[in-house]
Coordinates of C-alpha atoms in Angstrom, one line a residue:
X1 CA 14.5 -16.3 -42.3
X2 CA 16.3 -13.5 -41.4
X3 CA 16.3 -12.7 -37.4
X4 CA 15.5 -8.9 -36.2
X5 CA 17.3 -7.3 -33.2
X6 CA 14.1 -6.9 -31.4
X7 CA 12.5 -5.4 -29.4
X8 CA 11.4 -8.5 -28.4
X9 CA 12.9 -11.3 -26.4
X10 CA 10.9 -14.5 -26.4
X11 CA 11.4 -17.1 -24.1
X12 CA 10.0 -20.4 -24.1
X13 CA 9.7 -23.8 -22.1
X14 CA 8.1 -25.6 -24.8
X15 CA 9.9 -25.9 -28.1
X16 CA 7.5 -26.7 -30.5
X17 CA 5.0 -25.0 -29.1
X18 CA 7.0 -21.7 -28.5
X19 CA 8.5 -22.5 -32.4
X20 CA 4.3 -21.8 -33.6
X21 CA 4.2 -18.6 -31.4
X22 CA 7.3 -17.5 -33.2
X23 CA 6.1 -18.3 -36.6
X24 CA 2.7 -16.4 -35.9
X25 CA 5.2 -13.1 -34.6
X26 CA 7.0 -13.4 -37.7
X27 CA 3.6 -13.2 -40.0
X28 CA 2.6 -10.0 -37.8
X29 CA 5.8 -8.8 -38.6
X30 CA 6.7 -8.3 -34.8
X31 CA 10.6 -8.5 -34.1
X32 CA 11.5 -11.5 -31.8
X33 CA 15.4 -10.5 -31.5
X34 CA 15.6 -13.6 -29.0
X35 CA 14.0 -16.9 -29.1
X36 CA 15.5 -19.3 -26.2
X37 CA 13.7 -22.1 -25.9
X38 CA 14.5 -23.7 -22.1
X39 CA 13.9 -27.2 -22.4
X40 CA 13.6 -29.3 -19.7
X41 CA 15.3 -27.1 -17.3
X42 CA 17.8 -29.5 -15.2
X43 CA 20.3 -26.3 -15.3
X44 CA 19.4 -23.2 -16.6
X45 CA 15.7 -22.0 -16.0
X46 CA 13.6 -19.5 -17.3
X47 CA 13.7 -17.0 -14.9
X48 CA 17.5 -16.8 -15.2
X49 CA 17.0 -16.6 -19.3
X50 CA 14.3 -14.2 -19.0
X51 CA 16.8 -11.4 -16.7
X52 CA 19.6 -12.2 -19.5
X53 CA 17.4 -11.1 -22.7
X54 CA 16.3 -8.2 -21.2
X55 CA 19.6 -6.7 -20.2
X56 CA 19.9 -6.4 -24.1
X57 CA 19.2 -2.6 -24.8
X58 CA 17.8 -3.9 -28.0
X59 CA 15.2 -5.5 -26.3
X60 CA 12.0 -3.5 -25.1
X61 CA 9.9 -5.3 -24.2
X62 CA 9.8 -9.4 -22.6
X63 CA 7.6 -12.3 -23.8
X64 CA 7.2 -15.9 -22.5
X65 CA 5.5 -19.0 -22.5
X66 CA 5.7 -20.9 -19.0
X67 CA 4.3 -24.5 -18.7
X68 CA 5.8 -24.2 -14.9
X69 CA 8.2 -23.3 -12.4
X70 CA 10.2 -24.2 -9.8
X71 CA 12.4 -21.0 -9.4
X72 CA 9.9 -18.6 -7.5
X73 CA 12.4 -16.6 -5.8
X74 CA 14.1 -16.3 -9.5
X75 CA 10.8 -15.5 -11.4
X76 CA 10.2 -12.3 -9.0
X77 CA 14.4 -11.4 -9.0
X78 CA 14.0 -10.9 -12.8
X79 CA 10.4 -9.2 -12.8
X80 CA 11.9 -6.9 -10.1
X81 CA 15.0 -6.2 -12.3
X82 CA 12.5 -5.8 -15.3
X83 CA 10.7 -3.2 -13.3
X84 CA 14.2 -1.0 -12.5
X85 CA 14.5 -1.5 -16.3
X86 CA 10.9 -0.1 -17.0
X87 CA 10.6 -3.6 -19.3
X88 CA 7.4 -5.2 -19.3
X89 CA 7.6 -9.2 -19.6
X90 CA 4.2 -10.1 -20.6
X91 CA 3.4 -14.0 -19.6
X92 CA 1.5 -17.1 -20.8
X93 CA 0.9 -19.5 -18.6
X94 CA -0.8 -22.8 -18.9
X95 CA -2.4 -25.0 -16.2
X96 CA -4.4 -22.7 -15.0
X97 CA -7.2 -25.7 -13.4
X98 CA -4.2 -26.9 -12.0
X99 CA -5.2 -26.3 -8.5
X100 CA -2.8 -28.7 -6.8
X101 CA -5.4 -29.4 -4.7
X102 CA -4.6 -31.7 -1.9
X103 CA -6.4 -31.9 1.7
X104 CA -5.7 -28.8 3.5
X105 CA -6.6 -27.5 6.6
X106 CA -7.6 -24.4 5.7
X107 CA -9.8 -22.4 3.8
X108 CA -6.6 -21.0 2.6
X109 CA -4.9 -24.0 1.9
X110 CA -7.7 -25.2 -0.7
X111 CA -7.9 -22.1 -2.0
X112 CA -4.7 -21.5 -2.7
X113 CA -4.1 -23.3 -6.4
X114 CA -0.9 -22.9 -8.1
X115 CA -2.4 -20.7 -10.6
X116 CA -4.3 -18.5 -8.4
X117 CA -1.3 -17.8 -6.5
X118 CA 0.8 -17.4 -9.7
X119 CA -1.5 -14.7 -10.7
X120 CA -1.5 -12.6 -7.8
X121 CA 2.5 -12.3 -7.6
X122 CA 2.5 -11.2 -11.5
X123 CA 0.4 -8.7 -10.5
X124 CA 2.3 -7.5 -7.6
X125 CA 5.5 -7.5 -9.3
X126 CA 4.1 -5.8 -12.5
X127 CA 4.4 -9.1 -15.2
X128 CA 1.2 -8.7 -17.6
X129 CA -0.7 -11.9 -18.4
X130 CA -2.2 -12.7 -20.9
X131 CA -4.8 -15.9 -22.0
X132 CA -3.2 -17.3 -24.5
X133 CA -0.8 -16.8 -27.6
X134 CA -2.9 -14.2 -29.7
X135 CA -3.1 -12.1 -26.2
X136 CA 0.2 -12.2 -25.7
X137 CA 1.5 -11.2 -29.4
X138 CA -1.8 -8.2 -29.1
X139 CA 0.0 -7.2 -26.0
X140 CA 3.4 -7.5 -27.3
X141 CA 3.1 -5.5 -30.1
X142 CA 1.4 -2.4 -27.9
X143 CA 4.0 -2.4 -25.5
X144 CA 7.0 -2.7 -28.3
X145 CA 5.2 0.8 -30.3
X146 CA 3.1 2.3 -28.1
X147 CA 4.2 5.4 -25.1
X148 CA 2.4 4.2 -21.9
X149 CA -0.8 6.0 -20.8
X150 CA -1.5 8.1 -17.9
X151 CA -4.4 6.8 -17.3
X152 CA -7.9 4.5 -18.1
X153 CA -9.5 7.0 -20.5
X154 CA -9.6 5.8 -23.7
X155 CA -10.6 7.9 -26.7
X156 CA -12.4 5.3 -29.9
X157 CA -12.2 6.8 -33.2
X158 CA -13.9 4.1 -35.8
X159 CA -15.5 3.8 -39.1
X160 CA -18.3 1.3 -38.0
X161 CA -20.7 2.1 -35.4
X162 CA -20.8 -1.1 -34.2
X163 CA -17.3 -1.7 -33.8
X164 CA -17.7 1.6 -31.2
X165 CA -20.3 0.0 -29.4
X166 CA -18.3 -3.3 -29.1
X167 CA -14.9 -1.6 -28.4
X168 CA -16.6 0.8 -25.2
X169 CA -18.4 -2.5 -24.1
X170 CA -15.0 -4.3 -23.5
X171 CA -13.7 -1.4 -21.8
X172 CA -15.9 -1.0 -19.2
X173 CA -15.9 -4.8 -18.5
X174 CA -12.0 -4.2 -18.1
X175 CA -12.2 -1.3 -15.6
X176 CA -11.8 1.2 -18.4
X177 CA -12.9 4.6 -18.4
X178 CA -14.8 5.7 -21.7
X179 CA -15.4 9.3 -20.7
X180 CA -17.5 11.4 -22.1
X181 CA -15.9 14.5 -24.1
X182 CA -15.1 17.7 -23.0
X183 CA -18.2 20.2 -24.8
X184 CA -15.3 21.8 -26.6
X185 CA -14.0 19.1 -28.0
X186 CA -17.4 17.7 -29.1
X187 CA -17.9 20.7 -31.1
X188 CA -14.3 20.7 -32.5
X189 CA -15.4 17.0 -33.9
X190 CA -18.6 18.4 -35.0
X191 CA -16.6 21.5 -37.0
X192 CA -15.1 17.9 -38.4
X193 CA -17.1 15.2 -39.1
X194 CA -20.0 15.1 -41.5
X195 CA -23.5 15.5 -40.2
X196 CA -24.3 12.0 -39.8
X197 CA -21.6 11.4 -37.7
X198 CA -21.2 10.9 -34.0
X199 CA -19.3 13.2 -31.9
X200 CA -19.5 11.3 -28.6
X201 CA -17.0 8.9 -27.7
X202 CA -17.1 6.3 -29.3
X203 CA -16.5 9.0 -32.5
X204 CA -18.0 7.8 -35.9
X205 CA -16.4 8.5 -38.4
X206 CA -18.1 7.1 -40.8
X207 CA -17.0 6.6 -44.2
X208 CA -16.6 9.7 -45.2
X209 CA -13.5 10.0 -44.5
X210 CA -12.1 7.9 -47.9
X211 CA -13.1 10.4 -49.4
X212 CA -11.6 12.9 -47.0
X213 CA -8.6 11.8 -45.5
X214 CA -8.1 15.0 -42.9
X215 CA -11.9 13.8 -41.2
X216 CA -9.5 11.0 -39.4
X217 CA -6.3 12.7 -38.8
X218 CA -8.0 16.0 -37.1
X219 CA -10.8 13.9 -34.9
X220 CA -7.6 11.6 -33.6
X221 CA -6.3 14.8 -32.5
X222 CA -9.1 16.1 -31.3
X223 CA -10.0 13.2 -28.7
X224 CA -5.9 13.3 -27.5
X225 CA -6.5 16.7 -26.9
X226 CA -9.5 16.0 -24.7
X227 CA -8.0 16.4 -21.0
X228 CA -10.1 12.9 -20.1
X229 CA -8.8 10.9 -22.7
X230 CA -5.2 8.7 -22.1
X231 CA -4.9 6.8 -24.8
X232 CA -7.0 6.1 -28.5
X233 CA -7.9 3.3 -30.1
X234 CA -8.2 3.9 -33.9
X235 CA -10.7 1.1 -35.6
X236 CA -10.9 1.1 -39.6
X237 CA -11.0 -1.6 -42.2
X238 CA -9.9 -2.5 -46.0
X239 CA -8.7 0.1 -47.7
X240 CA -6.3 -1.3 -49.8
X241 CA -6.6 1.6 -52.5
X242 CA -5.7 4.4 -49.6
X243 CA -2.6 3.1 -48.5
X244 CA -0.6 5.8 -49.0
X245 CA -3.1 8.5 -48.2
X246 CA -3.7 6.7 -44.8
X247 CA 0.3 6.2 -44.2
X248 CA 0.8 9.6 -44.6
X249 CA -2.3 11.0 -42.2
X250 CA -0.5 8.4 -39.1
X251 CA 2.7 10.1 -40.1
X252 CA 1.9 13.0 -39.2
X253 CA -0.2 12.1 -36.0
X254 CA 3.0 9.8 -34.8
X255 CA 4.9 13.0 -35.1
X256 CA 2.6 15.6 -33.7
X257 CA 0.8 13.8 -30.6
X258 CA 2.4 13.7 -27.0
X259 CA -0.3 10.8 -25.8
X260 CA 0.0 7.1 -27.4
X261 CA -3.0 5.7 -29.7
X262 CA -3.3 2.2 -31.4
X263 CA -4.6 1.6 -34.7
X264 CA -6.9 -1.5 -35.9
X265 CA -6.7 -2.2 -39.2
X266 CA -8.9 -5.1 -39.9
X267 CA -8.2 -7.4 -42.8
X268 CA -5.9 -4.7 -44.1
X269 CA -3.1 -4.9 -46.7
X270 CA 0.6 -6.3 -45.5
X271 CA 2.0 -3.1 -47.1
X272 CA 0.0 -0.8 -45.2
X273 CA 0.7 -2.9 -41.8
X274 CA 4.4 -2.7 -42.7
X275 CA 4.4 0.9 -43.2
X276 CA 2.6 1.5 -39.9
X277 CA 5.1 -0.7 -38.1
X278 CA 8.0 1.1 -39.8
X279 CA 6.4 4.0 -37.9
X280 CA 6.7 2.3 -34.7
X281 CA 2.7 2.4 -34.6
X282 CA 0.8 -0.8 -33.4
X283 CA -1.3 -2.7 -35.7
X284 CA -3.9 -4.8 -33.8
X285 CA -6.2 -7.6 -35.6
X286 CA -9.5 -6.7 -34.2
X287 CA -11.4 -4.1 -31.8
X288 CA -11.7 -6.3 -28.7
X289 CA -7.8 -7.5 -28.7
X290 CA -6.9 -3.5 -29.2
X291 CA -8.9 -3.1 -25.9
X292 CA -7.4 -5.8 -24.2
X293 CA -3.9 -4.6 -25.2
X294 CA -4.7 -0.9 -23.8
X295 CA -5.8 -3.0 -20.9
X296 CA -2.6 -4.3 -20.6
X297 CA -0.2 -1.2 -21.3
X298 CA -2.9 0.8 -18.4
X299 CA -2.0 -2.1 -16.1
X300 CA 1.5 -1.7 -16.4
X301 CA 1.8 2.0 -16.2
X302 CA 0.3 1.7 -12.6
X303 CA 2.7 -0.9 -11.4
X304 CA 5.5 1.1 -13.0
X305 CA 4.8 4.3 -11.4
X306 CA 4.1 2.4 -7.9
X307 CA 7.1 0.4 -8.0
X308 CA 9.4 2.6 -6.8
X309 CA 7.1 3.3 -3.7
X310 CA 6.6 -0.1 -3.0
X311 CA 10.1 -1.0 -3.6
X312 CA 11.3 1.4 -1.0
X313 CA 8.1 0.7 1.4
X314 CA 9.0 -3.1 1.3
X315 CA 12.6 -2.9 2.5
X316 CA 11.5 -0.9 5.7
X317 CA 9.3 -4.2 6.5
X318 CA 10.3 -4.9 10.3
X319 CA 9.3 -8.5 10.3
X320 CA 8.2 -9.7 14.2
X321 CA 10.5 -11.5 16.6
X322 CA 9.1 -15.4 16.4
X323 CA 11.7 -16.8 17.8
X324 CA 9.4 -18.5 20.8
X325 CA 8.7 -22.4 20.2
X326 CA 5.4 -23.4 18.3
X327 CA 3.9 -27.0 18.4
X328 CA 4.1 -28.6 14.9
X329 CA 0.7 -29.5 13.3
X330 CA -2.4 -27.8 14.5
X331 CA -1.5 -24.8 16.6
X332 CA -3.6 -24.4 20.0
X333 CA -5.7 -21.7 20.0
X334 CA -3.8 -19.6 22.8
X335 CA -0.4 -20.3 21.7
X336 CA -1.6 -18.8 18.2
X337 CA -2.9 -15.9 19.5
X338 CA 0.1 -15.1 21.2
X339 CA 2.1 -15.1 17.7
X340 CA -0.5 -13.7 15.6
X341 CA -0.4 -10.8 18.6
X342 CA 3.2 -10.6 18.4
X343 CA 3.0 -9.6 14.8
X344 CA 0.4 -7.0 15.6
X345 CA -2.6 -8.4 14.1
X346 CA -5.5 -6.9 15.9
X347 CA -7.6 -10.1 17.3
X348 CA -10.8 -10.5 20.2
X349 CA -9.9 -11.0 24.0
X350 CA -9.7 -14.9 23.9
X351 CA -8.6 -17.3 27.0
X352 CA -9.0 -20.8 27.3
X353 CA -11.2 -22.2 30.1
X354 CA -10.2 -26.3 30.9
X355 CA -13.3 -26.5 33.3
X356 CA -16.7 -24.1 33.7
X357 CA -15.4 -22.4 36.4
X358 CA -12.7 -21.4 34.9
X359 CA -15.3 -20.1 32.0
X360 CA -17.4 -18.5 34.6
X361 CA -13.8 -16.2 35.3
X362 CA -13.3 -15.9 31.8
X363 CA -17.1 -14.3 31.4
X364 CA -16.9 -12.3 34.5
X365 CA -13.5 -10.8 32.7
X366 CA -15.0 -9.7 29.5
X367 CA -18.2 -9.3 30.1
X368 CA -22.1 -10.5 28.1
X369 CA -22.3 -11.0 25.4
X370 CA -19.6 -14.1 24.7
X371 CA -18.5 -16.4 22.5
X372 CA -17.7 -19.8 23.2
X373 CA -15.7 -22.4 20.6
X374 CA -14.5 -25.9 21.4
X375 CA -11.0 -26.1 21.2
X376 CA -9.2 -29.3 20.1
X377 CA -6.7 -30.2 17.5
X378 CA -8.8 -33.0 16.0
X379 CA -11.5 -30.6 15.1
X380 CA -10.3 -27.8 13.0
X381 CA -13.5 -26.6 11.9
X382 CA -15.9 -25.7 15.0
X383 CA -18.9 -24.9 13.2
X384 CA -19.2 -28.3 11.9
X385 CA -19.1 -30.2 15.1
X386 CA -21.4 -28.1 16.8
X387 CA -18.6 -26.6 19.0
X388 CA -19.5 -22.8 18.7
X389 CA -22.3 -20.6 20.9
X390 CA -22.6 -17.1 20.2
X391 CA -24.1 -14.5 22.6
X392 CA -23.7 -16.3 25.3
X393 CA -25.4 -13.4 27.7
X394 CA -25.0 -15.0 31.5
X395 CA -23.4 -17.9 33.7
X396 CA -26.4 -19.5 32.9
X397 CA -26.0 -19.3 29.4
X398 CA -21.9 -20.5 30.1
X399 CA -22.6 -22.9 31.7
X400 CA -25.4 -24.5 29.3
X401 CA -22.8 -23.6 26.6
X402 CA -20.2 -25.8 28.0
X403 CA -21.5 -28.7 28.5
X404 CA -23.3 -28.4 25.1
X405 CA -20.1 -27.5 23.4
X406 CA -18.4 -30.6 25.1
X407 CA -21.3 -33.2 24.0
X408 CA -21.7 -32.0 20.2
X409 CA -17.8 -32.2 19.8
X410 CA -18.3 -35.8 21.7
X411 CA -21.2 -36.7 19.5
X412 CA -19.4 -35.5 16.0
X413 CA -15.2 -37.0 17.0
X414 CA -16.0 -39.6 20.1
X415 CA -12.1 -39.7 19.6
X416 CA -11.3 -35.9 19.6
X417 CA -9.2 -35.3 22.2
X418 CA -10.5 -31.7 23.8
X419 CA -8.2 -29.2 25.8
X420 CA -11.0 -27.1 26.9
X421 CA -13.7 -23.9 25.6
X422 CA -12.0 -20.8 23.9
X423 CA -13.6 -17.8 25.8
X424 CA -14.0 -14.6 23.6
X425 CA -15.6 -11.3 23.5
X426 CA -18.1 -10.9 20.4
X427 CA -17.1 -8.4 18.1
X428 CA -19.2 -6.9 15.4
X429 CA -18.3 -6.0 11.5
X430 CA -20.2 -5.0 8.5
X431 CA -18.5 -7.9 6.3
X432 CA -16.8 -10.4 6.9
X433 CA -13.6 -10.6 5.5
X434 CA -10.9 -14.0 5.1
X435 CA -7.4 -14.0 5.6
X436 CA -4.5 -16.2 5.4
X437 CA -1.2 -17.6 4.9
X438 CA 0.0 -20.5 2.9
X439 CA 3.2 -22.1 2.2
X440 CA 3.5 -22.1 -1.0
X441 CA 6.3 -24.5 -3.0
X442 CA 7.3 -21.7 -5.6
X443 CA 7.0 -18.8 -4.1
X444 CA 7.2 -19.4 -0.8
X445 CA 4.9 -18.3 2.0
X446 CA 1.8 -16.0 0.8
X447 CA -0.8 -14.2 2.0
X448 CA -4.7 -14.1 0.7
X449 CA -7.5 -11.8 1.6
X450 CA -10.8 -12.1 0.3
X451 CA -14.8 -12.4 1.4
X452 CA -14.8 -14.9 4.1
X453 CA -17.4 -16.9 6.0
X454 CA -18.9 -20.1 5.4
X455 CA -19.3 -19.6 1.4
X456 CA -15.9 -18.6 1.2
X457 CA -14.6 -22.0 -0.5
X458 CA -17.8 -21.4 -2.9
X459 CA -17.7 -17.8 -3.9
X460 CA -13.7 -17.9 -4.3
X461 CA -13.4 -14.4 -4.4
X462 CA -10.4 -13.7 -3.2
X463 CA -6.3 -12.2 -4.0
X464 CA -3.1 -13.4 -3.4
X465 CA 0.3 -12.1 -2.8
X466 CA 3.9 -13.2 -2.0
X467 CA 4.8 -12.1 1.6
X468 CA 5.7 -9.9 2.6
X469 CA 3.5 -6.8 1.9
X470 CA 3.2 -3.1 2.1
X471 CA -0.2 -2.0 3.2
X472 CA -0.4 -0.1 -0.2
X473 CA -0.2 -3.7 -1.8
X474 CA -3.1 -5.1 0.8
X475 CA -5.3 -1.6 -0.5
X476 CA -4.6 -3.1 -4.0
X477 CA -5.8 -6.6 -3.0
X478 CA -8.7 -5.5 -1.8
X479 CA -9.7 -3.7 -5.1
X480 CA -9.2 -6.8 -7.1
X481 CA -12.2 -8.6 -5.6
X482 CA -15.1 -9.1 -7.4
X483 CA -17.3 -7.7 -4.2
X484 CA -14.8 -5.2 -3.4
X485 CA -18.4 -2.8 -3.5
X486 CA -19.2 -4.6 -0.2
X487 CA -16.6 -2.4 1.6
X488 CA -17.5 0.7 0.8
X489 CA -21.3 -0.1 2.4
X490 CA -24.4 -1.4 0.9
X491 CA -28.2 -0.8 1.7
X492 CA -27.3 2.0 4.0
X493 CA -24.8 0.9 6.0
X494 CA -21.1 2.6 6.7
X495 CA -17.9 2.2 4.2
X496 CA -15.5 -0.2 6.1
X497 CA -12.2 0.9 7.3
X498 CA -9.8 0.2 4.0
X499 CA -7.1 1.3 5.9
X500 CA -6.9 -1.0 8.8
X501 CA -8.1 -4.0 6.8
X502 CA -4.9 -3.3 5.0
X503 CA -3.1 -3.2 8.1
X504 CA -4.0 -6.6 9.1
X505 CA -3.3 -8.1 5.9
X506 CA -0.3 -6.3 5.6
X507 CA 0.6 -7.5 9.2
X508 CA -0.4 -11.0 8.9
X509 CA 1.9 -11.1 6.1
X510 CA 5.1 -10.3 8.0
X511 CA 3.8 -13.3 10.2
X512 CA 4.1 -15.9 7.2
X513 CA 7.8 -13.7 6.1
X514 CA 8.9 -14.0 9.4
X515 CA 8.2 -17.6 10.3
X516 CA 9.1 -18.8 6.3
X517 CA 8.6 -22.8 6.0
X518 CA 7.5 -23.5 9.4
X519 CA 4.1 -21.9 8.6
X520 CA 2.0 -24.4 6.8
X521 CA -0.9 -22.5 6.8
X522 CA -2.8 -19.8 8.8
X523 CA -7.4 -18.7 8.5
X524 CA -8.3 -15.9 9.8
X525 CA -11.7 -16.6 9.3
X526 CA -14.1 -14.3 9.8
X527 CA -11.8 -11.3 10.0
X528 CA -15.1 -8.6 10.9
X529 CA -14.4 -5.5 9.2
X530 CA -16.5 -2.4 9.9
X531 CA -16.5 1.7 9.8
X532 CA -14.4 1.4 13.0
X533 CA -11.4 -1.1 12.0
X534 CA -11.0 -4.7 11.4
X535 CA -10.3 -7.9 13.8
X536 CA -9.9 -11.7 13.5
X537 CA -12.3 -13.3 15.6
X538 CA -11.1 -16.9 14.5
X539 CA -7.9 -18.1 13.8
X540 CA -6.6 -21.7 12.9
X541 CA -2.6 -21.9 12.4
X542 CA -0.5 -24.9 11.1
X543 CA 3.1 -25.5 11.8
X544 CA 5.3 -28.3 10.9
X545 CA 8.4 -29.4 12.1
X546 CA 11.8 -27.4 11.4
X547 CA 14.8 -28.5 9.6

């Protein structure tokens, strides 16, 4: 068949595969100008394809299918370039139980799947995801018609009730706003509709409007003109005899409205559909996917209007002097404080003590109450051998610590070697926060920030991002988590500090940019975040050798 000049490139790393996506754009009647299918890569890559399509001023908008990568660095080269462009690439990618999970070290490390991390650099460098192939078309064909919104309120304007209901359901679940309307423009609708309509938002139409064709067009335009209210989603069905009445009514809304709206035409004619798309109006196939796809187009208005920002915020990065020597595997304790304090991570008064007397200093220093950790490089997790004592409270207390510490280490690795008891002061926080840095072999070294402690491994509630980053990208980490409600203070107690939580993620980043492949992988684990800033109380770093 015949191929369009857009405004769609497609590329693809699976042929056949990327042939059926192709073959369901063409039925939609969306415009692939480009298809490039990859192959197996030993030259040209998708990254490098993917910054070549979109140069085309043809092409609006960027698709592809991505079964993996190797080309990190290129893969955020071309979504930076799409972003100077103001071209969204919107991504499938498969593998996403692919965890490559191998023994790590580190909370981090295990944590840090190939997929989670290849989620959190699309979002920072503003590529869209979608689940699958009918996503991706839903959220192709919004962004090739549709003016981005300025902002989550989204107007529904449907014939079925229920379809409202289901529509303002999904939004919500996808951070949405469905406001409620303005009172003047409820009583603009109600001057509109017929009396067993609904004039809230979700607006039902009802039927009526067969009948009487200027019920649709002048509620659409009422909602757009409601101050709350970004974007609309239009939900109708059938309609096969009112093709042209219907045409005629988004016309004229095409023409006269300033913010975007998408229609849903379910099971509707192919003459109809092509009309709409002749307007440059998206067509989606059901009320859910519509929502996703406003979902989409919100997502990408933010990360188009902070790019600039962040872009300019990024290149001031100072990245710390590391050029002092670091042991390769398991970094001690001390010599990882120094770096970690070098890069302005805020962390507790810590000192190693070889014998108790030199523990007894150590206490007299920073004062009751203490915490004491066994340190060694055969036992990377303390809690489990029994090497930590909190509120130690006197010399007593040290001392009983101590030896304790030494015999449960003993007891748990007879072979451990031990260097001695990390002294520290006990901090306090409202939650206890995780964060880390891992070498990843795309992308590079990146950082993750999350809800730490021991269930951190099990609750998996946490972001990623390639380092380095501002501390406008650590804010936008931090919204992303599924407890993010646990910073801003539950049952009474104070909002944490947002602000210098971002400042240690944002800091602990320029650690893993400045010290590239060397770093293996850093926890900060608990990082204890309260009203009055944030600190790493734990740290565990590992290095390996240089080229």
């Amino acid at each position: 068949g015949d191929v369009p000049a857009g405004p769609v490139g497609f590329v693809t790393q699976s042929g056949a595969f990327g042939t059926a996506i192709s073959a369901l754009a063409r039925n939609r009647d969306t415009g692939f100008g480009y298809f490039v299918n990859t192959g197996n890569e030993c030259d040209v890559g998708f990254a490098e394809v993917m910054s070549q399509v979109l140069t085309d001023e043809r092409i609006r908008v960027g698709a592809g299918y991505i079964e993996g990568l190797t080309d990190g660095a290129g893969l955020v080269a071309a979504a930076e370039a799409a972003l100077d462009l103001a071209k969204p690439i919107v991504v499938t990618k498969v593998g996403r139980s692919a965890a490559g999970a191998r023994a790590a070290a580190s909370h981090t490390g295990s944590l840090a799947g190939e997929d989670a991390v290849f989620d959190g650099v699309a979002r920072q460098y503003g590529m869209v995801r979608a689940r699958n192939e009918e996503h991706m078309l839903d959220m192709v064909e919004a962004f090739a018609n549709t003016k981005l919104p300025q902002g989550p309120g989204v107007g529904i304007i449907t014939q079925s009730g229920g379809a409202g209901v289901l529509m303002a359901d999904r939004a919500e679940e996808l951070g949405l706003s469905v406001p409620e309307l303005a009172e003047e423009t409820v009583l603009r609708l109600k001057g509109v509709l017929p009396a067993f309509g609904a004039a809230g938002n979700p607006v039902d139409l009802t039927a009526q409007f067969i009948v009487e064709p200027a019920i649709l067009r002048d509620s659409v335009k009422a909602v757009l003109d409601d101050p709350a209210v970004d974007i609309a989603v239009i939900w109708f069905q059938l309609m096969d005899q009112f093709v042209p009445e219907l045409v005629e009514i988004f016309r004229e809304l095409k023409a006269e409205l300033e913010k975007p709206f998408i229609a849903v035409w379910v099971a509707g004619p192919d003459d109809g559909i092509a009309a709409l798309h002749e307007l440059e109006i998206a067509v989606l196939r059901g009320a859910e996917p519509a929502i996703d796809a406003v979902a989409g187009l919100v997502r990408y208005a933010d990360a188009l209007a902070e790019w600039a920002e962040t872009k300019e915020a990024r290149a001031a990065i100072e990245l710390p002097d590391l050029s002092g020597d670091l042991p390769s595997g398991i970094v001690p304790s001390m010599a990882a404080r120094d770096a970690l304090a070098a890069a302005g991570v805020p962390l507790v008064g810590a000192e190693l003590a070889a014998a108790v007397e030199e523990a007894l200093e150590a206490a007299e220093e920073f004062g009751y109450p203490l915490a004491m950790k066994i340190e060694s490089s055969d036992l990377p997790h303390k809690t489990e051998a029994g090497g930590v004592w909190l509120g130690v409270k006197d010399a007593a207390d040290v001392r009983a610590a101590f030896d304790g510490i030494v015999a449960n280490a003993k007891r748990h690795a007879p072979d451990a070697k031990i260097d001695g008891i990390v002294m520290q002061e006990m901090a306090s926080g409202a939650v206890e926060l995780v964060v880390g840095l891992k070498r990843d072999p795309v992308f590079g070294p990146v950082v993750m920030a999350g809800l730490g402690g021991v269930f951190v491994e099990v609750l998996r509630d946490v972001a990623f991002r390639k380092c380095p980053v501002t501390e406008a990208e650590a804010l936008a980490m931090l919204d992303e988590l599924e407890g993010a409600a646990m910073l801003d203070g539950v049952r009474g107690a104070a909002p944490v500090d947002r602000q210098a939580v971002a400042e240690l993620i944002a800091a602990t980043s320029h650690l893993g940019a400045a010290m590239g492949d060397r770093l293996a992988e850093l926890d900060l684990n608990p990082v204890l975040a309260g009203p009055d800033g944030a600190m790493a109380v734990d740290w565990l770093m590992v290095v390996e050798e240089g080229d």
